[in-house]
């Protein structure tokens, strides 16, 4: 039975890197029919806050990463952690360290040694009777793990065989002078207690793993399989940080990113299904996920790709949900008459027409605003491009377009026929008619197909906009003269 865990420290929000770790663990559990445990590592009393725990739970809930057991708080296991440390001490696999850190540091500097080596020498220089007497007198001591000589080997699911020499592993403190257990011991004690079979976490923990492996062996607990997933980088190749933009999952949620898009995007950071699929639903990801396909090399957090994936997921959603979200967004715009948003088939056609170009609901709201307001807001860059170079010509093009529209039947085919017919008569490409018209109709140089736009906007509104466009050109001419 596969048992995995996600073990965040509640010292901040849910970071996208943490979320990615959670997702890999979750996918592994769901793929294997296993159990996903949530453990909150709250032993750092200073920095752990209940509001951070809540933010992490909220982030996981939003992503749809549900846990089967927990949240279990690491601080609840302190007695067990302590008992494990004291057992190692009793079995001679750890030793009491009465030394004071300042003199150890000074000595280490003088000899050019690692402080733990000095601490070991100090401890070993003390007789067992002396140590017992000090302890009995209540003198505080740390418990240090006695790292055995030789090599420590383990097989990482991502990186393959890993070897660490005992010189590279220091005698780590497992219980501090004040009796509090240290992270590496607590993690091993908890993972063993929870019968965790696979530890999947970030590469930044790779250097802890040989220490933890030694602790498993010393405590006689069976070791889980370890898998260290590669770092996430920004597009400049540096480790992802706030400099690159938002790193909190919650920030993406509030920016209109869909949870299924974020889940999909994060699952592709350091993993691939092995074919060219990129837009994947949760069920497909569960089906395809294996640790063998986790990449060794780091991956890049590319916000443009996230936006693209979001657009694809937006298009996959049931359209009535998107229509409802867009309606809410449009209602909030000043001057928008809610009456105009009540025609469901019309709203659905509008949303459907713009979905291919949109990446978020906000994009849709932005593109649809022009359909529900009375006056078009002209974008100056579009005016400059398609009107201002030759105002007289733009005016006459709109004038003839108005005539063609006035006499046309109001369907896509008929409008297309009329406008293309006009361009032919004027002996110009269709764009010369359509571009200035698009500016008058939408205020912008880019929009969905103009014939569809005209149909959805309706004859009356369209004609009004062309007339307003002509007036605007006339004013601009006057301003110039
Ligand atoms: N609490 C640790 C962290 O937030 C994770 C420990 C682990 O996964 O073993 O980085």
Coordinates of C-alpha atoms and ligand atoms in Angstrom, one line a residue:
X1 CA 0.0 0.0 0.0
X2 CA 1.5 3.3 -1.1
X3 CA 1.4 6.0 1.6
X4 CA 2.8 9.4 0.8
X5 CA 2.7 12.7 2.7
X6 CA 2.9 16.4 2.0
X7 CA 4.7 18.1 4.9
X8 CA 4.6 21.8 4.7
X9 CA 6.0 24.1 7.4
X10 CA 3.3 26.7 8.2
X11 CA 5.7 29.6 8.0
X12 CA 4.2 31.3 5.0
X13 CA 1.6 31.0 2.2
X14 CA 1.4 27.9 -0.1
X15 CA 4.3 28.5 -2.5
X16 CA 4.0 27.2 -6.1
X17 CA 7.0 24.9 -5.5
X18 CA 5.3 23.4 -2.4
X19 CA 2.1 23.0 -4.4
X20 CA 4.0 21.2 -7.1
X21 CA 5.4 18.8 -4.4
X22 CA 1.9 18.3 -3.0
X23 CA 0.5 17.5 -6.5
X24 CA 3.2 15.0 -7.3
X25 CA 2.6 13.2 -4.0
X26 CA -1.2 13.3 -4.6
X27 CA -0.9 12.0 -8.2
X28 CA 1.3 9.2 -7.0
X29 CA -1.2 8.3 -4.3
X30 CA -4.2 8.5 -6.6
X31 CA -2.5 6.6 -9.4
X32 CA -1.6 3.7 -7.0
X33 CA -4.8 3.7 -5.0
X34 CA -2.7 4.8 -2.0
X35 CA -3.1 7.2 0.9
X36 CA -2.1 10.9 0.9
X37 CA -1.3 12.2 4.4
X38 CA -1.1 15.9 5.3
X39 CA 1.4 16.7 8.0
X40 CA 1.9 20.2 9.2
X41 CA 5.5 20.7 10.4
X42 CA 4.9 23.3 13.0
X43 CA 7.9 22.7 15.3
X44 CA 9.4 26.1 14.6
X45 CA 7.4 27.9 17.2
X46 CA 8.6 31.4 16.3
X47 CA 7.7 31.2 12.6
X48 CA 4.7 28.8 12.6
X49 CA 1.3 30.6 12.6
X50 CA -2.2 29.2 12.4
X51 CA -3.0 31.7 9.6
X52 CA -0.2 30.1 7.5
X53 CA -1.7 26.7 8.1
X54 CA -5.0 28.0 7.0
X55 CA -3.6 29.6 3.9
X56 CA -1.9 26.3 3.0
X57 CA -5.1 24.3 3.5
X58 CA -7.0 26.8 1.5
X59 CA -4.5 26.6 -1.3
X60 CA -4.7 22.8 -1.4
X61 CA -8.5 22.9 -1.3
X62 CA -8.6 25.3 -4.2
X63 CA -6.3 23.0 -6.2
X64 CA -8.5 20.0 -5.4
X65 CA -5.6 18.3 -3.6
X66 CA -7.6 16.4 -0.9
X67 CA -5.9 14.5 1.9
X68 CA -7.0 11.1 3.3
X69 CA -5.4 11.6 6.7
X70 CA -4.6 14.7 8.7
X71 CA -3.8 17.5 9.0
X72 CA -1.5 16.0 11.6
X73 CA 0.6 18.5 13.5
X74 CA 4.2 17.5 14.0
X75 CA 4.3 19.2 17.4
X76 CA 1.9 16.6 18.7
X77 CA 4.6 14.0 18.2
X78 CA 7.3 15.6 20.3
X79 CA 7.3 13.0 23.0
X80 CA 7.8 10.2 20.5
X81 CA 10.6 12.2 18.8
X82 CA 12.3 12.6 22.1
X83 CA 11.8 8.9 23.0
X84 CA 13.5 8.0 19.7
X85 CA 16.4 10.2 20.4
X86 CA 16.8 8.9 23.9
X87 CA 16.6 5.3 22.6
X88 CA 19.5 6.0 20.2
X89 CA 21.4 7.5 23.2
X90 CA 20.7 4.4 25.3
X91 CA 21.8 2.1 22.5
X92 CA 25.1 4.0 22.1
X93 CA 24.2 5.3 18.7
X94 CA 24.1 8.8 19.9
X95 CA 26.0 10.7 22.6
X96 CA 25.6 13.5 25.1
X97 CA 27.2 16.8 24.1
X98 CA 27.7 19.1 27.1
X99 CA 30.0 21.5 25.3
X100 CA 29.1 25.1 24.9
X101 CA 28.7 26.2 21.3
X102 CA 31.0 29.2 21.5
X103 CA 34.1 27.2 22.6
X104 CA 33.3 24.5 20.0
X105 CA 33.1 27.1 17.3
X106 CA 36.4 28.7 18.4
X107 CA 38.2 25.4 18.6
X108 CA 36.8 24.3 15.2
X109 CA 38.0 27.6 13.6
X110 CA 41.5 27.1 15.2
X111 CA 41.8 23.6 13.9
X112 CA 40.0 24.1 10.6
X113 CA 37.5 21.4 11.5
X114 CA 33.8 21.0 11.2
X115 CA 32.3 21.9 14.6
X116 CA 30.6 18.6 14.9
X117 CA 34.0 16.9 14.8
X118 CA 35.2 19.0 17.7
X119 CA 32.0 18.3 19.6
X120 CA 32.5 14.6 19.2
X121 CA 36.1 14.9 20.4
X122 CA 35.0 16.8 23.5
X123 CA 32.3 14.4 24.2
X124 CA 34.5 11.3 23.8
X125 CA 37.1 12.9 26.1
X126 CA 34.6 12.8 28.9
X127 CA 34.3 9.6 30.9
X128 CA 30.9 8.0 31.1
X129 CA 30.8 8.5 34.9
X130 CA 31.5 12.2 34.5
X131 CA 28.8 12.5 31.8
X132 CA 26.3 10.6 34.1
X133 CA 27.1 12.9 37.0
X134 CA 26.6 16.0 34.9
X135 CA 23.3 14.8 33.6
X136 CA 22.2 13.8 37.1
X137 CA 23.1 17.3 38.3
X138 CA 20.7 18.6 35.7
X139 CA 23.3 20.1 33.4
X140 CA 21.8 20.5 29.9
X141 CA 23.1 18.5 27.0
X142 CA 22.3 18.1 23.4
X143 CA 22.1 14.6 21.9
X144 CA 24.2 14.1 18.9
X145 CA 23.8 11.2 16.5
X146 CA 27.0 9.2 16.0
X147 CA 27.5 9.0 12.3
X148 CA 28.9 5.6 11.6
X149 CA 32.0 5.3 9.4
X150 CA 31.7 4.2 5.8
X151 CA 29.4 5.1 2.9
X152 CA 25.7 5.7 3.0
X153 CA 23.9 4.6 -0.1
X154 CA 20.3 4.9 -1.2
X155 CA 18.5 4.9 -4.5
X156 CA 16.6 8.0 -5.4
X157 CA 13.6 7.5 -7.6
X158 CA 14.6 10.5 -9.7
X159 CA 18.4 10.7 -9.4
X160 CA 19.3 7.1 -9.2
X161 CA 22.0 5.8 -6.9
X162 CA 23.3 8.3 -4.3
X163 CA 26.4 7.8 -2.2
X164 CA 27.6 9.9 0.7
X165 CA 30.8 9.3 2.6
X166 CA 30.8 9.6 6.4
X167 CA 33.1 12.6 6.1
X168 CA 30.4 14.5 4.3
X169 CA 27.8 13.9 7.1
X170 CA 28.3 15.6 10.4
X171 CA 27.2 14.2 13.8
X172 CA 24.0 16.0 13.8
X173 CA 22.2 17.2 16.9
X174 CA 18.9 15.2 17.2
X175 CA 17.8 16.7 20.5
X176 CA 18.7 20.2 21.6
X177 CA 19.9 21.2 25.0
X178 CA 16.3 22.4 25.8
X179 CA 15.0 19.0 25.0
X180 CA 13.4 19.9 21.7
X181 CA 13.8 17.5 18.8
X182 CA 15.5 18.6 15.6
X183 CA 13.9 18.5 12.1
X184 CA 15.8 15.5 10.7
X185 CA 14.9 13.3 13.6
X186 CA 11.3 14.5 13.8
X187 CA 10.8 13.8 10.1
X188 CA 12.1 10.3 10.4
X189 CA 10.2 9.5 13.5
X190 CA 7.0 10.8 11.9
X191 CA 7.4 9.2 8.5
X192 CA 8.1 5.9 10.2
X193 CA 5.1 6.3 12.6
X194 CA 2.8 7.1 9.7
X195 CA 4.2 4.2 7.7
X196 CA 5.1 6.4 4.8
X197 CA 6.4 4.4 1.8
X198 CA 7.5 7.1 -0.6
X199 CA 9.0 10.5 0.3
X200 CA 8.7 12.8 -2.6
X201 CA 10.0 16.4 -1.9
X202 CA 12.1 19.1 -3.4
X203 CA 15.7 18.8 -4.4
X204 CA 16.6 21.2 -1.6
X205 CA 16.1 18.3 0.9
X206 CA 18.6 16.0 -0.9
X207 CA 21.4 16.8 1.5
X208 CA 19.2 15.8 4.5
X209 CA 18.4 12.4 3.1
X210 CA 21.7 10.6 3.9
X211 CA 21.3 11.7 7.5
X212 CA 17.7 10.6 7.6
X213 CA 18.6 7.2 6.0
X214 CA 21.2 6.7 8.7
X215 CA 18.6 7.5 11.4
X216 CA 16.1 5.0 9.9
X217 CA 18.8 2.3 10.0
X218 CA 19.9 3.2 13.5
X219 CA 16.3 3.2 14.8
X220 CA 15.5 -0.1 13.0
X221 CA 12.7 1.5 11.0
X222 CA 12.1 0.5 7.4
X223 CA 13.2 3.1 4.9
X224 CA 10.8 4.7 2.5
X225 CA 11.7 5.2 -1.2
X226 CA 13.0 8.8 -1.7
X227 CA 12.4 10.9 -4.8
X228 CA 13.7 14.5 -5.0
X229 CA 12.1 16.6 -7.6
X230 CA 14.0 19.3 -9.4
X231 CA 14.0 23.0 -8.7
X232 CA 11.7 25.4 -10.3
X233 CA 13.4 28.3 -12.0
X234 CA 12.2 31.7 -13.4
X235 CA 12.4 32.4 -17.1
X236 CA 15.9 33.9 -16.6
X237 CA 17.2 30.6 -15.3
X238 CA 17.5 31.8 -11.7
X239 CA 15.7 30.1 -8.8
X240 CA 12.1 31.1 -8.8
X241 CA 11.4 34.0 -6.4
X242 CA 9.1 37.0 -6.0
X243 CA 11.3 38.9 -8.4
X244 CA 9.7 36.8 -11.1
X245 CA 6.1 37.6 -10.1
X246 CA 3.7 35.9 -7.8
X247 CA 4.9 32.7 -6.1
X248 CA 1.8 32.2 -3.9
X249 CA -0.9 29.9 -5.2
X250 CA -3.5 32.2 -3.7
X251 CA -2.4 35.1 -5.9
X252 CA -3.0 33.1 -9.0
X253 CA -6.4 32.1 -7.7
X254 CA -7.3 35.8 -7.3
X255 CA -6.0 36.6 -10.8
X256 CA -8.6 34.5 -12.4
X257 CA -6.5 31.4 -13.0
X258 CA -8.6 28.3 -12.9
X259 CA -7.6 25.6 -10.3
X260 CA -7.6 22.9 -13.0
X261 CA -5.3 25.0 -15.1
X262 CA -2.9 25.6 -12.2
X263 CA -3.0 21.9 -11.3
X264 CA -2.2 21.0 -14.9
X265 CA 0.5 23.6 -15.3
X266 CA 2.3 22.6 -12.0
X267 CA 2.1 18.9 -12.8
X268 CA 4.2 19.6 -15.9
X269 CA 6.9 21.3 -14.0
X270 CA 9.5 18.5 -13.8
X271 CA 7.2 15.8 -15.2
X272 CA 5.8 14.9 -18.6
X273 CA 3.4 12.3 -19.7
X274 CA 6.0 11.1 -22.3
X275 CA 3.9 12.2 -25.3
X276 CA 3.0 15.7 -26.6
X277 CA 0.0 16.2 -24.5
X278 CA 0.0 19.4 -22.5
X279 CA -3.6 20.3 -21.7
X280 CA -4.6 17.5 -19.4
X281 CA -7.6 17.1 -17.1
X282 CA -7.1 15.8 -13.6
X283 CA -8.2 12.2 -14.5
X284 CA -5.8 12.0 -17.4
X285 CA -2.9 13.2 -15.2
X286 CA -3.7 10.6 -12.6
X287 CA -3.8 8.0 -15.3
X288 CA -0.4 9.1 -16.8
X289 CA 1.6 9.8 -13.6
X290 CA 4.6 7.8 -12.7
X291 CA 7.7 8.7 -10.8
X292 CA 9.9 7.3 -13.6
X293 CA 8.8 10.3 -15.8
X294 CA 9.9 12.9 -13.3
X295 CA 12.8 14.8 -14.9
X296 CA 16.2 15.2 -13.3
X297 CA 16.7 18.7 -14.6
X298 CA 15.1 21.9 -13.3
X299 CA 12.0 23.3 -14.9
X300 CA 10.9 26.8 -15.8
X301 CA 7.9 28.6 -14.4
X302 CA 6.6 30.3 -17.5
X303 CA 3.6 32.6 -16.8
X304 CA 2.8 32.8 -20.5
X305 CA 2.4 29.1 -20.6
X306 CA 0.2 29.1 -17.6
X307 CA -2.0 31.7 -19.3
X308 CA -2.2 29.6 -22.4
X309 CA -3.1 26.5 -20.4
X310 CA -5.7 28.5 -18.5
X311 CA -7.3 29.6 -21.8
X312 CA -7.5 26.0 -22.9
X313 CA -9.1 24.9 -19.6
X314 CA -11.5 27.8 -19.8
X315 CA -12.7 26.5 -23.2
X316 CA -13.1 23.0 -21.7
X317 CA -15.4 24.2 -18.9
X318 CA -19.2 24.0 -19.4
X319 CA -20.0 27.2 -21.2
X320 CA -22.8 28.2 -18.9
X321 CA -20.3 28.5 -16.0
X322 CA -18.1 30.8 -18.0
X323 CA -21.1 32.8 -19.1
X324 CA -22.1 33.3 -15.5
X325 CA -18.6 34.4 -14.5
X326 CA -18.4 36.8 -17.5
X327 CA -21.9 38.2 -16.6
X328 CA -20.7 38.9 -13.0
X329 CA -17.6 40.6 -14.4
X330 CA -19.6 42.8 -16.9
X331 CA -22.2 43.8 -14.3
X332 CA -19.4 45.4 -12.2
X333 CA -18.5 47.7 -15.1
X334 CA -20.0 51.2 -14.6
X335 CA -22.6 52.1 -17.2
X336 CA -23.4 48.5 -18.1
X337 CA -27.2 47.9 -18.1
X338 CA -27.8 44.4 -16.5
X339 CA -30.9 44.1 -18.7
X340 CA -28.5 43.7 -21.7
X341 CA -26.8 40.7 -20.1
X342 CA -30.0 38.8 -19.5
X343 CA -30.3 37.3 -23.0
X344 CA -28.7 33.8 -22.4
X345 CA -28.4 32.6 -26.0
X346 CA -26.9 35.9 -27.0
X347 CA -24.4 35.9 -24.1
X348 CA -23.5 32.3 -24.9
X349 CA -22.8 33.2 -28.5
X350 CA -20.6 36.1 -27.5
X351 CA -18.6 34.0 -25.0
X352 CA -18.3 31.2 -27.5
X353 CA -17.0 33.5 -30.2
X354 CA -14.4 35.0 -27.9
X355 CA -13.2 31.9 -26.1
X356 CA -10.5 31.0 -28.6
X357 CA -8.8 34.3 -28.1
X358 CA -9.2 34.5 -24.3
X359 CA -7.0 33.2 -21.5
X360 CA -9.0 34.3 -18.5
X361 CA -12.5 35.3 -17.6
X362 CA -11.1 38.8 -17.2
X363 CA -10.0 38.7 -20.9
X364 CA -13.5 37.8 -21.9
X365 CA -15.0 40.6 -19.8
X366 CA -12.5 43.0 -21.5
X367 CA -13.4 41.8 -25.0
X368 CA -17.1 41.7 -24.4
X369 CA -17.4 45.1 -22.7
X370 CA -17.8 46.8 -26.1
X371 CA -21.0 44.7 -26.8
X372 CA -22.8 45.9 -23.7
X373 CA -22.0 49.6 -23.6
X374 CA -23.6 52.4 -25.6
X375 CA -20.5 54.2 -26.6
X376 CA -17.4 52.7 -27.9
X377 CA -14.2 53.7 -26.3
X378 CA -11.7 54.3 -29.1
X379 CA -8.2 53.0 -28.5
X380 CA -5.8 55.7 -29.7
X381 CA -3.2 53.2 -31.1
X382 CA -6.0 51.7 -33.3
X383 CA -7.1 55.1 -34.4
X384 CA -3.5 56.0 -35.3
X385 CA -3.1 52.9 -37.3
X386 CA -6.3 52.7 -39.3
X387 CA -7.7 56.2 -39.4
X388 CA -5.2 59.0 -38.6
X389 CA -2.8 58.4 -41.5
X390 CA -5.4 59.7 -43.9
X391 CA -8.5 61.0 -42.2
X392 CA -10.3 61.9 -45.4
X393 CA -9.8 58.4 -46.8
X394 CA -10.9 56.8 -43.5
X395 CA -14.0 59.0 -43.5
X396 CA -14.9 58.0 -47.0
X397 CA -14.3 54.3 -46.4
X398 CA -16.6 54.4 -43.4
X399 CA -19.2 56.3 -45.4
X400 CA -19.3 53.7 -48.1
X401 CA -19.2 50.9 -45.5
X402 CA -22.2 52.5 -43.9
X403 CA -24.1 52.5 -47.2
X404 CA -23.1 48.8 -47.8
X405 CA -24.3 47.8 -44.3
X406 CA -27.5 49.8 -44.6
X407 CA -28.6 47.9 -47.7
X408 CA -27.4 44.5 -46.5
X409 CA -29.3 41.7 -45.0
X410 CA -28.0 41.2 -41.4
X411 CA -26.4 37.8 -41.5
X412 CA -22.7 36.8 -41.6
X413 CA -22.8 35.7 -45.2
X414 CA -24.7 38.7 -46.5
X415 CA -22.5 41.1 -44.6
X416 CA -19.4 39.5 -45.8
X417 CA -20.8 39.6 -49.4
X418 CA -21.7 43.3 -49.1
X419 CA -18.3 44.4 -47.6
X420 CA -16.2 42.3 -50.0
X421 CA -18.3 43.6 -52.9
X422 CA -17.7 47.1 -51.8
X423 CA -13.9 46.5 -51.6
X424 CA -14.0 45.1 -55.1
X425 CA -15.9 48.1 -56.4
X426 CA -13.3 50.4 -54.8
X427 CA -10.6 48.2 -56.2
X428 CA -8.9 47.7 -52.8
X429 CA -8.2 44.7 -50.6
X430 CA -11.0 43.9 -48.2
X431 CA -8.8 44.9 -45.3
X432 CA -8.9 48.5 -46.4
X433 CA -12.6 48.5 -45.7
X434 CA -12.7 46.2 -42.7
X435 CA -9.9 47.7 -40.6
X436 CA -11.3 51.2 -40.3
X437 CA -14.8 49.7 -39.8
X438 CA -13.5 47.5 -37.0
X439 CA -12.1 50.5 -35.2
X440 CA -15.5 52.2 -35.4
X441 CA -17.4 49.1 -34.3
X442 CA -15.2 47.8 -31.5
X443 CA -12.8 50.7 -30.8
X444 CA -9.9 48.4 -31.4
X445 CA -7.7 47.0 -34.2
X446 CA -8.1 43.4 -33.1
X447 CA -11.3 41.6 -32.4
X448 CA -13.2 38.4 -33.3
X449 CA -14.3 38.1 -36.9
X450 CA -16.0 41.3 -37.9
X451 CA -19.0 39.7 -39.6
X452 CA -19.8 37.7 -36.5
X453 CA -19.2 40.8 -34.4
X454 CA -21.6 42.8 -36.5
X455 CA -24.3 40.1 -36.3
X456 CA -24.0 39.9 -32.5
X457 CA -24.0 43.6 -32.1
X458 CA -27.1 44.0 -34.2
X459 CA -27.9 46.4 -37.0
X460 CA -29.0 49.3 -35.0
X461 CA -26.0 49.5 -32.7
X462 CA -23.6 48.8 -35.6
X463 CA -25.0 51.6 -37.7
X464 CA -24.9 54.0 -34.7
X465 CA -21.2 53.2 -34.2
X466 CA -20.3 53.7 -37.8
X467 CA -22.0 57.1 -37.7
X468 CA -20.2 58.0 -34.4
X469 CA -16.9 56.9 -36.0
X470 CA -17.5 59.3 -38.9
X471 CA -18.3 62.1 -36.5
X472 CA -15.1 61.4 -34.5
X473 CA -13.1 61.5 -37.7
X474 CA -14.7 64.8 -38.7
X475 CA -13.8 66.3 -35.2
X476 CA -10.2 65.1 -35.5
X477 CA -10.0 66.8 -38.9
X478 CA -11.3 70.0 -37.4
X479 CA -8.8 69.8 -34.5
X480 CA -6.0 69.5 -37.0
X481 CA -7.0 72.5 -39.2
Ligands
LIG1 N1 8.7 20.7 6.2 C1 9.6 20.6 5.2 C2 9.5 21.8 4.2 O1 8.6 22.5 4.3 C3 9.4 19.4 4.3 C4 10.0 18.2 4.9 C5 9.9 17.0 4.0 O2 9.2 16.9 3.0 O3 10.6 16.0 4.4 O4 10.3 22.0 3.4

